[in-house]
Short mmCIF file of C-alpha atoms and ligand atoms in Angstrom, two decimals:
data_model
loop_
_atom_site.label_atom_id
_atom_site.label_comp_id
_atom_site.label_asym_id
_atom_site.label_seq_id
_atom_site.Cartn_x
_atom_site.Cartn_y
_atom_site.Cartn_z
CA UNK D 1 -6.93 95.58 24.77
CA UNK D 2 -3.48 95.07 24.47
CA UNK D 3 -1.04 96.85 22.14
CA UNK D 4 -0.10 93.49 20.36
CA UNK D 5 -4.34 93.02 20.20
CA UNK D 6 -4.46 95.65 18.43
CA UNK D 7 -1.42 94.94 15.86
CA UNK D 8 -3.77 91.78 15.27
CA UNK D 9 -6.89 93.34 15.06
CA UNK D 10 -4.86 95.46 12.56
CA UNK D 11 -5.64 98.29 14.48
CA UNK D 12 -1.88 99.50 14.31
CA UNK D 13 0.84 98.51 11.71
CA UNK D 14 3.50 95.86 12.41
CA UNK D 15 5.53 94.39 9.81
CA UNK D 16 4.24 90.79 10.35
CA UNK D 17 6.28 88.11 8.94
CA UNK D 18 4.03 85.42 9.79
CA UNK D 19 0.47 84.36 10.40
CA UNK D 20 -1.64 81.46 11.08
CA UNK D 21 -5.48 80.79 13.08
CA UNK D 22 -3.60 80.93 16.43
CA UNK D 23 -0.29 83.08 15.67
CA UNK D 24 0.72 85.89 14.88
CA UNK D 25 4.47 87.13 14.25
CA UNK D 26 5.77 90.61 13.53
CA UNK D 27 9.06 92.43 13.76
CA UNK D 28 10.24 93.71 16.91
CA UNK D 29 9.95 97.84 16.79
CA UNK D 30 13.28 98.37 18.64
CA UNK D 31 15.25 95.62 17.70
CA UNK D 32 17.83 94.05 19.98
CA UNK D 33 19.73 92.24 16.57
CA UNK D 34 19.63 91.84 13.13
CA UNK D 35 16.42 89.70 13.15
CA UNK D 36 14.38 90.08 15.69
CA UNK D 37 10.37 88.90 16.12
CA UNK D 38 7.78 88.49 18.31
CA UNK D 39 5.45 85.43 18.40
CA UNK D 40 2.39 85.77 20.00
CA UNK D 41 -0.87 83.96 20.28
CA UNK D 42 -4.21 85.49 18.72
CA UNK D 43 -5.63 85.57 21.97
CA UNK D 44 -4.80 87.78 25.15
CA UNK D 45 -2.85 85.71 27.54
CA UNK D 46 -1.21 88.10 29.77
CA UNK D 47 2.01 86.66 31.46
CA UNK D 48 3.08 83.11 31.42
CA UNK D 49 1.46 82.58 35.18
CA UNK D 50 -1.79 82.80 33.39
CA UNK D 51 -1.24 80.09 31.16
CA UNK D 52 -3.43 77.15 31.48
CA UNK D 53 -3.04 73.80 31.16
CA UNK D 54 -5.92 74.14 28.18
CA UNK D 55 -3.40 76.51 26.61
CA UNK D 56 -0.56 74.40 26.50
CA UNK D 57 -0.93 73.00 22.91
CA UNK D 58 -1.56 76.82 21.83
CA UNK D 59 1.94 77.77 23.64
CA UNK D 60 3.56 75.18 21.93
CA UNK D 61 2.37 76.71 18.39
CA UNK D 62 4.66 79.44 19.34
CA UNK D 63 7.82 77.48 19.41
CA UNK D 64 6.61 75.46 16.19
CA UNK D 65 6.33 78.94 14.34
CA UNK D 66 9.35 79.85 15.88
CA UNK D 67 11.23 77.12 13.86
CA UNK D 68 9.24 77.66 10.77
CA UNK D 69 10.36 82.01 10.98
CA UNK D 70 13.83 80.35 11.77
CA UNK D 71 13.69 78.93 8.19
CA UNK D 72 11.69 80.89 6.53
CA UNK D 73 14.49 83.81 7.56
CA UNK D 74 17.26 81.67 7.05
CA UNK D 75 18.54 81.40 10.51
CA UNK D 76 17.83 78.23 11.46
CA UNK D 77 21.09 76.92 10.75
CA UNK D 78 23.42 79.62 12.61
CA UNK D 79 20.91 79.55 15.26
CA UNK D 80 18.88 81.99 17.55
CA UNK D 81 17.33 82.66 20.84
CA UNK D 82 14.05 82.99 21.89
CA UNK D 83 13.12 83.83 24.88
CA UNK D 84 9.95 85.18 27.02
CA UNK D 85 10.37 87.73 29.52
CA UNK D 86 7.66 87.40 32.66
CA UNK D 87 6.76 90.72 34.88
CA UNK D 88 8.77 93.11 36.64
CA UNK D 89 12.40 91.25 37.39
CA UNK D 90 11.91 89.40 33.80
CA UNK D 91 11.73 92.95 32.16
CA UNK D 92 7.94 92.37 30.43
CA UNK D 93 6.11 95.66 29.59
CA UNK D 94 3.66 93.91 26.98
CA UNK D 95 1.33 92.38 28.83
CA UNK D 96 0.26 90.16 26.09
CA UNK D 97 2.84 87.05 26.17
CA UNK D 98 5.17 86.84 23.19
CA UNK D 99 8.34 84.68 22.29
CA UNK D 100 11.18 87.18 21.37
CA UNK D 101 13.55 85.56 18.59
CA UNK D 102 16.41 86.97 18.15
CA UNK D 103 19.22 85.85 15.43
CA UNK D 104 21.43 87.07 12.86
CA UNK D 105 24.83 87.25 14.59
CA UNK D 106 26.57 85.15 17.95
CA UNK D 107 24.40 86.11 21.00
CA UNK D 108 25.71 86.81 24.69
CA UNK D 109 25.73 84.50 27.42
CA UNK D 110 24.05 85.25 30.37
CA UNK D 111 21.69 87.77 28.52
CA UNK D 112 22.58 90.05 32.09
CA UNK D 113 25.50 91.86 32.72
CA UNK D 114 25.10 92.00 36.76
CA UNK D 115 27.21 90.46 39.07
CA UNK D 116 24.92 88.01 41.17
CA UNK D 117 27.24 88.95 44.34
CA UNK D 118 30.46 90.86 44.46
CA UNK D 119 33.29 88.50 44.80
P1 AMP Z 1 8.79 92.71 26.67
O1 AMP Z 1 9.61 93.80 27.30
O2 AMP Z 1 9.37 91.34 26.82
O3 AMP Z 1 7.33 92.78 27.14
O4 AMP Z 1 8.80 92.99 25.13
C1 AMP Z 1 7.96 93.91 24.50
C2 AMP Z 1 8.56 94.18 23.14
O5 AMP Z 1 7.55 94.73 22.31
C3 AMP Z 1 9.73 95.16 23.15
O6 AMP Z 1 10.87 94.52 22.60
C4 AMP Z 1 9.23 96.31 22.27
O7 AMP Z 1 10.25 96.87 21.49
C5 AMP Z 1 8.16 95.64 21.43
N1 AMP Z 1 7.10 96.48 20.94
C6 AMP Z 1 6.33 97.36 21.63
N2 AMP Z 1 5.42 97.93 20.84
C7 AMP Z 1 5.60 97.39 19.60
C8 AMP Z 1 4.96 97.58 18.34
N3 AMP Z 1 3.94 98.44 18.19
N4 AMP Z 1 5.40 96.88 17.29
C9 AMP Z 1 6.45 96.03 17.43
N5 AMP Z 1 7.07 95.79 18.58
C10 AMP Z 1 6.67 96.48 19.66
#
């Protein structure tokens, strides 16, 4: 079971600031700005290559509670990122999928500091 199964089996605490029959949305425990959440569907999916194409309506109730957290926060206007991170080279270590948002001041572009060759 994985760690975020267990936040919604309320087997651990999270400080959820949403929840619906298919999502569930809690703040992030190490937060990378002022507001930052993870969406995740009720059910284990573990990385997006294991989505399937009868799980693409679920995905999609990510992004529309994404928007709804957006407001409900009062971000929506000023704006925010979210983004999903996929194994290794994306930097996942949840293997449960989740949409990061993250809001609540101007956000960097690229979200990577590495040079993709030296000049
Ligand atoms: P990722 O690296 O994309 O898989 O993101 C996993 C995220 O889960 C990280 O930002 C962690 O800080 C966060 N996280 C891990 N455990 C918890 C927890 N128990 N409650 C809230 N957030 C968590």
């Amino acid at each position: 079971m994985s760690i975020f199964s267990k936040i919604i089996a309320r087997e651990i605490p999270a400080d959820i600031v949403y929840e619906d029959d298919y999502v569930l949305a809690f703040r992030d425990i190490n937060p990378q700005a002022p507001l930052h959440v993870l969406i995740i569907p009720k059910i284990e999916i573990a990385t997006i290559n294991d989505v399937t194409e009868a799980q693409e309506q679920l995905v999609g109730k990510l992004f529309t509670a994404a928007a709804r957290i957006a407001r409900q926060e009062g971000v929506a206007e000023d704006g925010y990122r979210v983004v999903m991170n996929c194994n290794e080279h994306g930097g996942q270590t949840v293997y449960h999928i989740h949409l990061h948002m993250l809001a609540g001041k101007p956000l960097g572009w690229p979200p990577y500091t590495e040079k993709l060759k030296e000049a």
